[in-house]
CSV table of C-alpha atoms in Angstrom, one decimal:
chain,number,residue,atom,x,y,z
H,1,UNK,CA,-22.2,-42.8,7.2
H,2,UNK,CA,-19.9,-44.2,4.4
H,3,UNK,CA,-17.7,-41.4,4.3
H,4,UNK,CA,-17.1,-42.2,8.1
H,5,UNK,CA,-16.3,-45.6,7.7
H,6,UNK,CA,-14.2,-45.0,5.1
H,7,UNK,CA,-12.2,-42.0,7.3
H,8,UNK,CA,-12.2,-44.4,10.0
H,9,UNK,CA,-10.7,-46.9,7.8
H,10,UNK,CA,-7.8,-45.2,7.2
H,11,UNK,CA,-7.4,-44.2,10.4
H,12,UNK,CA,-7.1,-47.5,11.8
H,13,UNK,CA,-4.6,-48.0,8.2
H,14,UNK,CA,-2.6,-45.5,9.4
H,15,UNK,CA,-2.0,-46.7,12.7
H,16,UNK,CA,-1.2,-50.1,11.3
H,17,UNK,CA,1.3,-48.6,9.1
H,18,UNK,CA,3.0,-46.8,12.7
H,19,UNK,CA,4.6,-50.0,14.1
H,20,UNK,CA,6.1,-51.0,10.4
H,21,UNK,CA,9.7,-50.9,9.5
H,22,UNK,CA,11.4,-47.7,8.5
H,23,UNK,CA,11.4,-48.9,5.0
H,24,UNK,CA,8.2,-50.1,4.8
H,25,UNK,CA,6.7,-47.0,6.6
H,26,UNK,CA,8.1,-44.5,3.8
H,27,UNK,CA,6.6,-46.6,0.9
H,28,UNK,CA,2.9,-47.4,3.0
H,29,UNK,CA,3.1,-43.6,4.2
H,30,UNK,CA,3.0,-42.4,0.2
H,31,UNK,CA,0.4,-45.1,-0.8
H,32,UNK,CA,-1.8,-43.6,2.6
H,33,UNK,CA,-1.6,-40.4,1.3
H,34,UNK,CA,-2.4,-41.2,-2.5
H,35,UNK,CA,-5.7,-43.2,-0.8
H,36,UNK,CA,-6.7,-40.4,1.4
H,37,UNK,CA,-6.5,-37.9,-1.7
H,38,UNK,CA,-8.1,-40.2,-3.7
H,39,UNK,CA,-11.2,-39.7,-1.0
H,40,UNK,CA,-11.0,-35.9,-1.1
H,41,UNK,CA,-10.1,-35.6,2.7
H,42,UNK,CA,-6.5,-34.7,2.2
H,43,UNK,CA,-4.5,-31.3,2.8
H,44,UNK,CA,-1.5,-30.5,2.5
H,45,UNK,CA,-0.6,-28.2,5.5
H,46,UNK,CA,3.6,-27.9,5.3
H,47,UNK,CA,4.3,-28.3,1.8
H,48,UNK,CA,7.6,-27.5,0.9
H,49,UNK,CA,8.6,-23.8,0.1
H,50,UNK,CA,4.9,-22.5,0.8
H,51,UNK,CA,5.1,-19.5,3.6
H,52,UNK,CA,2.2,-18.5,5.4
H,53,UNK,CA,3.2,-14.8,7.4
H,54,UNK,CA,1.3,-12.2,9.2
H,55,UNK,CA,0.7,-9.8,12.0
H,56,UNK,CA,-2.2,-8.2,13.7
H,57,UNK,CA,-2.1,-4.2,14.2
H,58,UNK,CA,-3.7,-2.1,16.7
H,59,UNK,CA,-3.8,1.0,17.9
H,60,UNK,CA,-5.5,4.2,19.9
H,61,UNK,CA,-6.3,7.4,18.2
H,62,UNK,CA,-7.6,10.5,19.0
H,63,UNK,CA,-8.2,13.8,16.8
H,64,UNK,CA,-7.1,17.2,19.0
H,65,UNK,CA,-9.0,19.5,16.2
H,66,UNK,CA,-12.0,17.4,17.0
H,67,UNK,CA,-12.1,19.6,20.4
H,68,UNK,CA,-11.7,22.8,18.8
H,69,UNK,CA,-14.7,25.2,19.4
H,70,UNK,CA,-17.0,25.1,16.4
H,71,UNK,CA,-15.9,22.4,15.2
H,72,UNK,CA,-18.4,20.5,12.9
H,73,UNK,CA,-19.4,16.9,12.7
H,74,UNK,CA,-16.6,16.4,10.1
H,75,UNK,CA,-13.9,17.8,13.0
H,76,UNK,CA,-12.5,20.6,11.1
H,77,UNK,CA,-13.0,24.7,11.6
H,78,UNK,CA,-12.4,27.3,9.4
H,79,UNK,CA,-9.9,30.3,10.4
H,80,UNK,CA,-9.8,33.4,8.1
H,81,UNK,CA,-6.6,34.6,7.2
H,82,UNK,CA,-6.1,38.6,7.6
H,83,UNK,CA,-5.5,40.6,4.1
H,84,UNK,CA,-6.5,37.7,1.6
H,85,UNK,CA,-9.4,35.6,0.4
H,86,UNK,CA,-7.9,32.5,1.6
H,87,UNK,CA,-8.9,30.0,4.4
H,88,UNK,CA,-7.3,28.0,6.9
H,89,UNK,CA,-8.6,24.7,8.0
H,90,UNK,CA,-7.6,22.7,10.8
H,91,UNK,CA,-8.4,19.0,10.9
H,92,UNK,CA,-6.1,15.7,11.2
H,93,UNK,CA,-8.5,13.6,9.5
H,94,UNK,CA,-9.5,16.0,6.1
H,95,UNK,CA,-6.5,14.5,3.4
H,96,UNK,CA,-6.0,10.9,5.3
H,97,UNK,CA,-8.2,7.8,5.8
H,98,UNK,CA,-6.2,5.7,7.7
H,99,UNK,CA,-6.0,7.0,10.8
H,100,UNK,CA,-9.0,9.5,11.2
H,101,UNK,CA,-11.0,7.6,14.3
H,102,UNK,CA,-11.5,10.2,17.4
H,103,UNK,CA,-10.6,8.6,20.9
H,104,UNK,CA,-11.2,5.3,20.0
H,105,UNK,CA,-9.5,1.6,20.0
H,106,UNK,CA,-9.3,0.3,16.3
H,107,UNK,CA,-8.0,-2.8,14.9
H,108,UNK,CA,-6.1,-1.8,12.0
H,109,UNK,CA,-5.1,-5.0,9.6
H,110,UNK,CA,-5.0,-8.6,10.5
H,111,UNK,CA,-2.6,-9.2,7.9
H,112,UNK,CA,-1.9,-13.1,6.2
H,113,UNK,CA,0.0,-13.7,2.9
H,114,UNK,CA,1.0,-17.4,1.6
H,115,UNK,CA,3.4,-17.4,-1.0
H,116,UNK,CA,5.7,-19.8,-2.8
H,117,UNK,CA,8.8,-17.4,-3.7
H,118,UNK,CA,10.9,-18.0,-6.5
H,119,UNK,CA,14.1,-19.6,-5.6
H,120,UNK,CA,17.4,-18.0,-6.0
H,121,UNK,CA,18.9,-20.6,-9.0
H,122,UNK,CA,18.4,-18.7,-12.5
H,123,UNK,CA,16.0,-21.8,-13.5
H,124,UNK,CA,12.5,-22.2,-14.8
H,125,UNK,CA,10.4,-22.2,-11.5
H,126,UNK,CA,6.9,-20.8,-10.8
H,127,UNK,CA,5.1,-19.5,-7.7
H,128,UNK,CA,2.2,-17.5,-6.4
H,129,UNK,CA,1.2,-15.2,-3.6
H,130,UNK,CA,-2.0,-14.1,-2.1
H,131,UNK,CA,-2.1,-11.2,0.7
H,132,UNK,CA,-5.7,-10.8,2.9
H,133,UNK,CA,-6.6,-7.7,4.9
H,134,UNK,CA,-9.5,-7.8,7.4
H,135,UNK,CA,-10.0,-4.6,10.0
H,136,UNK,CA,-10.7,-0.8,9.6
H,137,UNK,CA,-7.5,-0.4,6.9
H,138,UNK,CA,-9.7,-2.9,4.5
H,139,UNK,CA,-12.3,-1.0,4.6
H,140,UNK,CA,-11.2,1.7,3.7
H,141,UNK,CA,-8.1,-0.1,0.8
H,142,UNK,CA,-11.6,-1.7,-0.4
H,143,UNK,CA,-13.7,0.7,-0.4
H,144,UNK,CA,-16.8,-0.8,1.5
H,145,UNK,CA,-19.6,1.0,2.1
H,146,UNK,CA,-21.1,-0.7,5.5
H,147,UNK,CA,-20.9,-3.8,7.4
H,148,UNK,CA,-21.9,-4.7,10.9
H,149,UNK,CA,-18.8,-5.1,12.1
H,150,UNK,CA,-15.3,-3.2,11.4
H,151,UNK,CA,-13.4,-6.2,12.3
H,152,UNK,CA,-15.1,-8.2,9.6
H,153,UNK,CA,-13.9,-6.3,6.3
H,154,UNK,CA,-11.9,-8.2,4.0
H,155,UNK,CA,-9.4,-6.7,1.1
H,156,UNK,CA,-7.3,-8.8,-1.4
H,157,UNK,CA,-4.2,-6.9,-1.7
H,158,UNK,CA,-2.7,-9.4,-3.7
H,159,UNK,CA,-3.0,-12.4,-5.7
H,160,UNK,CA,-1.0,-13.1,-8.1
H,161,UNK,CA,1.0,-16.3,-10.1
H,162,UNK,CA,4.8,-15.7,-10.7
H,163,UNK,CA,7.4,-17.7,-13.1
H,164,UNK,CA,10.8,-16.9,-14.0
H,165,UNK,CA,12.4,-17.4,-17.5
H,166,UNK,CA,15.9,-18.3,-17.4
H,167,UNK,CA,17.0,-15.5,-19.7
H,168,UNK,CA,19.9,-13.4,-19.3
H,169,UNK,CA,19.8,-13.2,-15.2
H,170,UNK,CA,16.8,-14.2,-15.2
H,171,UNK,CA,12.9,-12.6,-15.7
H,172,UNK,CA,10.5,-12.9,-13.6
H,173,UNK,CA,6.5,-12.5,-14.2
H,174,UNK,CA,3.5,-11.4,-11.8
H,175,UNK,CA,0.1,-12.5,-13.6
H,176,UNK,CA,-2.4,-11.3,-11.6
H,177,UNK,CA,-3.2,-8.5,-8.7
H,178,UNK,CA,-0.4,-6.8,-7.3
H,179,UNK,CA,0.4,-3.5,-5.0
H,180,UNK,CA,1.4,-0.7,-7.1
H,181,UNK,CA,5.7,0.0,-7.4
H,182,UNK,CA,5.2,3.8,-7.0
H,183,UNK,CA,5.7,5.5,-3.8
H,184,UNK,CA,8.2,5.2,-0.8
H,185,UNK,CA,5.6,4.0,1.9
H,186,UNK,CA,3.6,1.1,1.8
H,187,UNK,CA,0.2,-0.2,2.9
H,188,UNK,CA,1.1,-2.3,5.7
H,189,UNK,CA,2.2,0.4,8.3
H,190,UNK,CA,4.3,-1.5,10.5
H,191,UNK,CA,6.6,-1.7,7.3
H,192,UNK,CA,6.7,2.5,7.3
H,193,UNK,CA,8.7,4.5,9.6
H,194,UNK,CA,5.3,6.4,11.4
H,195,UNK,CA,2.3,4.4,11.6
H,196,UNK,CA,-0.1,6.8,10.1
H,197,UNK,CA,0.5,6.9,6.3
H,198,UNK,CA,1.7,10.0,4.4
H,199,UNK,CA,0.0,12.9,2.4
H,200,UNK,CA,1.2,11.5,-0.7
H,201,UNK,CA,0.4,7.8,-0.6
H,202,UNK,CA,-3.2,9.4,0.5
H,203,UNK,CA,-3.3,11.6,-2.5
H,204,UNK,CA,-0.9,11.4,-5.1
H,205,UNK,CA,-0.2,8.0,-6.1
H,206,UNK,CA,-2.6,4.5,-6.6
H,207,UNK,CA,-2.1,1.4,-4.3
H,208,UNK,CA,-3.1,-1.6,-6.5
H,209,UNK,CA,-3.2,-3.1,-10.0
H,210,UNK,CA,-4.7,-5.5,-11.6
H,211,UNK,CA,-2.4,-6.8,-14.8
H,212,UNK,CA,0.9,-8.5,-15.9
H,213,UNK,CA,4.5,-7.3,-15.0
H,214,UNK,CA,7.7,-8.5,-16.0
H,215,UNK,CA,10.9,-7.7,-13.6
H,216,UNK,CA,14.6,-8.0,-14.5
H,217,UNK,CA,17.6,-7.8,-12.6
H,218,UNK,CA,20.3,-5.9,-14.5
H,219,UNK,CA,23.5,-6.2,-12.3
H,220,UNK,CA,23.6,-5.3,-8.3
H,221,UNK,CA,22.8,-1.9,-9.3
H,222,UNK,CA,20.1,-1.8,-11.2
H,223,UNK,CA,17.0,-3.6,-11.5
H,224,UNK,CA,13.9,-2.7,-13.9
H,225,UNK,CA,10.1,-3.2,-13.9
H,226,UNK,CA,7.4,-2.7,-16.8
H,227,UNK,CA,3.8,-3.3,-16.7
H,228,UNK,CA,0.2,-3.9,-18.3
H,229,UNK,CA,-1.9,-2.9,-16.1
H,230,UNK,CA,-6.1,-2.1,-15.9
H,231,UNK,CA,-5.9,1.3,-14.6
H,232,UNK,CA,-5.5,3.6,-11.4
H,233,UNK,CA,-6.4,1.8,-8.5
H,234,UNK,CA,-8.9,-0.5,-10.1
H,235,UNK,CA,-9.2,-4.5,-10.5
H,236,UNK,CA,-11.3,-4.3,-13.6
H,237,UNK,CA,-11.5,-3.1,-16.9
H,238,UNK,CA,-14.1,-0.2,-17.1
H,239,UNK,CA,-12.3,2.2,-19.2
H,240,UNK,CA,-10.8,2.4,-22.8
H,241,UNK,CA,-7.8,0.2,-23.5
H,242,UNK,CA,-4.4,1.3,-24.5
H,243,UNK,CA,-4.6,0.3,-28.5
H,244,UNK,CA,-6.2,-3.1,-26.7
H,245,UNK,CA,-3.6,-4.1,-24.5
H,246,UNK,CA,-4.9,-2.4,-20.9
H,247,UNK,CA,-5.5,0.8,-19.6
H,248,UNK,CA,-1.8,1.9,-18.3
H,249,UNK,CA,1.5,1.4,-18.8
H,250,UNK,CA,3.4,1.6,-15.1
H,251,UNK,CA,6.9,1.1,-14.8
H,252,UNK,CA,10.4,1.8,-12.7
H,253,UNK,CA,13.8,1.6,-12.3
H,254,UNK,CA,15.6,1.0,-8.5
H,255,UNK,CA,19.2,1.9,-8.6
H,256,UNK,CA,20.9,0.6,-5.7
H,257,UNK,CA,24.7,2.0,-4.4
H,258,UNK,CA,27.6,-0.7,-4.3
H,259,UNK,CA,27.8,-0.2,-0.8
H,260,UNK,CA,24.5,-1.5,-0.2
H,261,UNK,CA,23.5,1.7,2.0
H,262,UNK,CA,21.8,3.8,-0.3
H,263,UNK,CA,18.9,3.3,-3.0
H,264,UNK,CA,16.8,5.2,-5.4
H,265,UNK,CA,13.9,4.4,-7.6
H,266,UNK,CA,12.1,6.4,-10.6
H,267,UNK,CA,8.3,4.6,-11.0
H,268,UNK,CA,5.4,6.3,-12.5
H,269,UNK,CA,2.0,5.6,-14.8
H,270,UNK,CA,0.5,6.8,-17.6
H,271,UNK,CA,-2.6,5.9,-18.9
H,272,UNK,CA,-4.2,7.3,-22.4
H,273,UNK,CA,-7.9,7.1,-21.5
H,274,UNK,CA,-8.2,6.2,-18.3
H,275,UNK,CA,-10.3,6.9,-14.5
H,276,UNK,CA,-9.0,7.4,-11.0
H,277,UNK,CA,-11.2,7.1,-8.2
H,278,UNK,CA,-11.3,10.3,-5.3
H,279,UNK,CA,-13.7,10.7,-1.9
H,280,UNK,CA,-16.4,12.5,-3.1
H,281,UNK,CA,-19.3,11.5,-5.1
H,282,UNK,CA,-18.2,10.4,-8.6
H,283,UNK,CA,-14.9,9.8,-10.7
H,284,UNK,CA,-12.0,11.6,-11.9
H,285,UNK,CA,-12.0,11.2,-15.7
H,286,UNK,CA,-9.5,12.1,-18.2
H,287,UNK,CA,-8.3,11.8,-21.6
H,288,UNK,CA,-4.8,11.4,-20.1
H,289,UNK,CA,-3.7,10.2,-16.4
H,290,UNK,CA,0.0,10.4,-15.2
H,291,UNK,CA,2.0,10.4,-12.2
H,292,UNK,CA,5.6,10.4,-11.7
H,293,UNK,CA,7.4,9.3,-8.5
H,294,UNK,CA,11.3,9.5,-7.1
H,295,UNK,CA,11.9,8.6,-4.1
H,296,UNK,CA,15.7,7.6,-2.6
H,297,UNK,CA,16.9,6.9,1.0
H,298,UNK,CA,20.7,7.0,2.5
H,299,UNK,CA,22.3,5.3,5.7
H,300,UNK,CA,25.3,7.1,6.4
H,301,UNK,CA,28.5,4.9,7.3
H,302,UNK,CA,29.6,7.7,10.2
H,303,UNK,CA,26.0,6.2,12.0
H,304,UNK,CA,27.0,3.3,12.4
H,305,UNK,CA,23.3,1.8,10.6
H,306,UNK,CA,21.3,4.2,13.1
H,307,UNK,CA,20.7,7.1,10.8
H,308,UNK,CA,18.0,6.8,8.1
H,309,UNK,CA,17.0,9.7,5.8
H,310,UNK,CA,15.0,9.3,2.9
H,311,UNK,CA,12.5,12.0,0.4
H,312,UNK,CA,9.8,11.1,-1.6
H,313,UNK,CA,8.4,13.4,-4.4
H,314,UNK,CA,5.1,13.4,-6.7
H,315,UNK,CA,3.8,14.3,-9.6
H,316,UNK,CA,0.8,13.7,-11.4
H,317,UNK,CA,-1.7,15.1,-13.7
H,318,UNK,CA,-5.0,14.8,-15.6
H,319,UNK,CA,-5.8,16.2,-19.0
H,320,UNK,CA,-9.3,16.9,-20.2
H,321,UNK,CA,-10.3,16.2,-16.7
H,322,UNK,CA,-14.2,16.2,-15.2
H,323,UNK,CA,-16.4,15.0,-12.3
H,324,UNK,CA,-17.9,11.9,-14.4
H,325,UNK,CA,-21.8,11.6,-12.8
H,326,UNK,CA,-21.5,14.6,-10.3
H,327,UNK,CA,-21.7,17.9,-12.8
H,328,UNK,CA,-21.7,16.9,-16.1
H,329,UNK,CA,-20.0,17.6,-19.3
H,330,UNK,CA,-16.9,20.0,-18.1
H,331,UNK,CA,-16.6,23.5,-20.4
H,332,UNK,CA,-13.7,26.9,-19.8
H,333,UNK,CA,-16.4,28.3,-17.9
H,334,UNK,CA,-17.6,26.3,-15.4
H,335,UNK,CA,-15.1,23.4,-14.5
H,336,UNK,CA,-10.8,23.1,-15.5
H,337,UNK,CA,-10.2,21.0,-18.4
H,338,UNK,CA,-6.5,19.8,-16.5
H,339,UNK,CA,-6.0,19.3,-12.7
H,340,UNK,CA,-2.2,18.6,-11.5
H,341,UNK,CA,-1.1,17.8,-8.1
H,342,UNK,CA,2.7,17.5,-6.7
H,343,UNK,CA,4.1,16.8,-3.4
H,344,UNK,CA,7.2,16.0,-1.7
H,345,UNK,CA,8.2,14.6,2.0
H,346,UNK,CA,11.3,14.3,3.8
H,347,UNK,CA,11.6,11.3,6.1
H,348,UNK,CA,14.7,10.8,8.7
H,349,UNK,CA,14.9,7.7,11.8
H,350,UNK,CA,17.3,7.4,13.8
H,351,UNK,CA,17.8,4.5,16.3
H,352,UNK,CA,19.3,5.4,19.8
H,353,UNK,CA,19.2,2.5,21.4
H,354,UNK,CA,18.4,-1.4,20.1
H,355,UNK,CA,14.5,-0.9,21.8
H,356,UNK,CA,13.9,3.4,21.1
H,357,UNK,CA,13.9,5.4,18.0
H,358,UNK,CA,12.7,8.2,16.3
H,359,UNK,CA,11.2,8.9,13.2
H,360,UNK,CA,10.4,12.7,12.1
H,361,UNK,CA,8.4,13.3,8.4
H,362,UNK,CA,7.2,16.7,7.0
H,363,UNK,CA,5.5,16.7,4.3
H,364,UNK,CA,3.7,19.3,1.5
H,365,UNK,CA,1.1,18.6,-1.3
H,366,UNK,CA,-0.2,20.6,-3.5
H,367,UNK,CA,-3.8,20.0,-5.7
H,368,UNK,CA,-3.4,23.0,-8.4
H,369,UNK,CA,-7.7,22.7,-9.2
H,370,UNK,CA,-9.3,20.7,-6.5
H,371,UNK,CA,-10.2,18.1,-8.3
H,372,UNK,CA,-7.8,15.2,-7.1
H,373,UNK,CA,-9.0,16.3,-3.5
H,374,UNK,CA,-12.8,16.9,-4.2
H,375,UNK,CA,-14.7,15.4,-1.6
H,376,UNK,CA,-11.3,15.2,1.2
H,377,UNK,CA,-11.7,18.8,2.2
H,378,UNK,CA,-14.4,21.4,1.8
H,379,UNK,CA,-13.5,23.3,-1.7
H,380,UNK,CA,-15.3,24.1,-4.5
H,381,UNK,CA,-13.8,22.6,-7.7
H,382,UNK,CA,-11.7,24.3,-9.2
H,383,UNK,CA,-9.7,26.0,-6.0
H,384,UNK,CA,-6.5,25.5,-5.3
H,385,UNK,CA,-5.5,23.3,-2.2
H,386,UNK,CA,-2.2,23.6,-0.3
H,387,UNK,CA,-1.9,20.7,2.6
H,388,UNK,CA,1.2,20.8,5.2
H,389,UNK,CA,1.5,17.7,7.8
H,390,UNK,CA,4.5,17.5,10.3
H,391,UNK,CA,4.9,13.9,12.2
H,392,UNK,CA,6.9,12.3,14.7
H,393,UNK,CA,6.9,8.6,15.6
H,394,UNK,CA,8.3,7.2,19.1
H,395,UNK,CA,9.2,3.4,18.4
H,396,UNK,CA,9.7,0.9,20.9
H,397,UNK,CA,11.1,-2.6,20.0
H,398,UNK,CA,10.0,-3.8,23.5
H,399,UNK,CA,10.7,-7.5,22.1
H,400,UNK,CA,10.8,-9.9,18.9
H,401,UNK,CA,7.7,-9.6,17.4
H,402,UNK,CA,6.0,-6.4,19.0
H,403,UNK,CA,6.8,-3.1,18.1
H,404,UNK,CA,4.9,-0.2,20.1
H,405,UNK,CA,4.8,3.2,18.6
H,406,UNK,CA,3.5,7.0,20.2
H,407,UNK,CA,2.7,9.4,17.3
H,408,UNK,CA,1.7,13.0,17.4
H,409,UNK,CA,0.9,14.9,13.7
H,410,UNK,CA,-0.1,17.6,12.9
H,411,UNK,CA,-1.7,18.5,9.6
H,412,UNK,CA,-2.9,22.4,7.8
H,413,UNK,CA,-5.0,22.5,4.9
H,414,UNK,CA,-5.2,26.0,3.0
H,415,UNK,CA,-7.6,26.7,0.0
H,416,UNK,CA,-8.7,29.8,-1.7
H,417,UNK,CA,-12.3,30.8,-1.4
């Protein structure tokens, strides 16, 4: 009851303070607020510089291998190739997550992010951003187990404080979570050219760190990053450190052409001790962890801006490598001591018209042991895995703000038996 008179107080204060003088509102306006923060009721809803953004994605899948005669309850058959000891299996959901659902409505992401950006002055200034995922895509970017509803999973993508030091041109800090700077696509897929994300941001690369980076604009050109980071996709600090200062070292350099229609970046990680986390049962551990990622992308002046064309490649490795919980202490006999995977895609869009386009990406990935893929497909450990996926991606920009898109892939998976 006090709390309500004193909120009805200032209610009748504030409309007092309505029918004052222009002068004499501005000055009661700032002592109002200072009273009404005093008394803990007081939010600040369009503070200056502070962007709260979004979007909401949906979609309708369905799996044609899921019809496929003999077809298990995982949706994938097994054809026998003539002459060798080989298999072919056909399935579109075996080396993806995201988009795996068999005639079914899913809502993808409800994405919000609030940030304070840094400003474009060369000045001391500090920030922060925070990016929240609920749907079917958290679920699987946090790795939940179960939860009544689909709609109700939530993943921090990022939070993270920023500040700039006015050195040089200016550099700039993240202190915190943020997504990882290797790979061409992205989480959010409305950002990517297809809406169902890639063989090698599935397999080859990690998504988020947990650490401190510093960023530094060189020139137009160039720009560099380096970073402390926990690990491979991980927000905590389970595995040996680096001589004490974190468990990898990521970093990358963007190159950018004069003409402003043409990019490339070199990113990778390496991590001394470190732990990256697969489908199946267990955790990839290794003495050494490492991928290395390129990936560059060219708008040709004859198009006129309608042509994209891009290529993203992969490589990654683990030394000293074993199934941590699942089969024990690793020896030459029984499990490989090194796994290695590599990939590359090819990406090209290309914009007929200011509401259609087309975008085509074929991809290959290659898992040398298994092991990075254990628990994605059926293969013993150890067995080579060769995964080919073709898509193409109708967009329609019907109107500002909604983008509709029709997507057929298709997707083989060869290992040896």
């Amino acid at each position: 009851m006090k709390n309500l008179i004193k909120a009805m107080a200032v209610l009748a204060m504030g409309s007092a303070i309505a029918h004052a003088g222009d002068m004499k509102e501005v000055a009661d306006e700032k002592d109002l607020k200072k009273i009404i923060e005093d008394q803990g009721i007081y939010v600040e809803t369009a503070k200056k510089g502070i962007v709260l953004s979004g979007y909401v994605d949906t979609s309708y899948t369905y799996q044609f291998a899921g019809n496929l005669q003999g077809v298990g309850a995982s949706g994938q058959t097994t054809l026998r190739e003539n002459g060798n000891n080989s298999a072919l299996t056909s399935s579109e959901a075996q080396m993806r997550a995201f988009d795996t659902d068999n005639n079914d409505f899913n809502i993808n992401a409800f994405k919000l992010a609030l940030e304070k950006a840094l400003p474009d002055e060369n000045t001391w200034a500090a920030g922060f951003r925070a990016d929240l995922m609920f749907g079917e895509d958290a679920q699987i970017l946090a790795g939940s187990a179960t939860v009544f509803d689909q709609a109700s999973y939530l993943f921090l993508e990022q939070a993270y404080a920023q500040f700039r030091v006015p050195v040089g041109n200016g550099l700039d800090f993240k202190i915190g979570k943020f997504v990882t700077l290797i790979g061409y696509e992205v989480i959010e897929s409305p950002a990517n050219l297809n809406f169902s994300r890639g063989l090698l941001f599935q397999n080859a690369i990690p998504l988020t760190h947990t650490g401190i980076l510093a960023s530094y604009q060189w020139n137009d050109i160039i720009d560099t990053q380096l970073g402390l980071v926990n690990g491979w996709n991980t927000s905590d600090n389970s595995v040996a450190s680096i001589d004490g200062f974190g468990q990898a070292v990521t970093g990358r350099i963007g190159i950018n052409n004069p003409g402003g229609n043409a990019s490339m970046a070199i990113s990778g990680i390496y991590s001394a001790d470190g732990e990256a986390a697969i489908a199946g049962p267990g955790t990839l551990e290794n003495e050494t962890l490492y991928v290395v990622d390129i990936w560059g992308q060219w708008a040709p002046k004859f198009a006129n801006d309608r042509l994209l064309l891009a290529f993203n490649a992969d490589w990654g490795g683990a030394n000293n490598a074993q199934l941590d919980g699942l089969f024990g202490p690793t020896n030459g006999n029984q499990l490989p001591q090194t796994d290695n995977w590599w990939g590359v895609a090819l990406y090209a869009k290309y914009q007929f018209t200011d509401i259609f386009s087309l975008a085509a990406r074929g991809e290959y990935f290659h898992d040398n042991h298994g092991l990075k893929t254990f628990g994605t497909i059926n293969s013993a450990v150890g067995s080579p895995v060769d995964a080919w996926s073709w898509t193409l991606t109708a967009g329609f920009d019907i109107w500002e703000n909604l983008l509709l898109r029709l997507e057929y892939r298709y997707e083989a998976t060869f290992r040896r038996c």
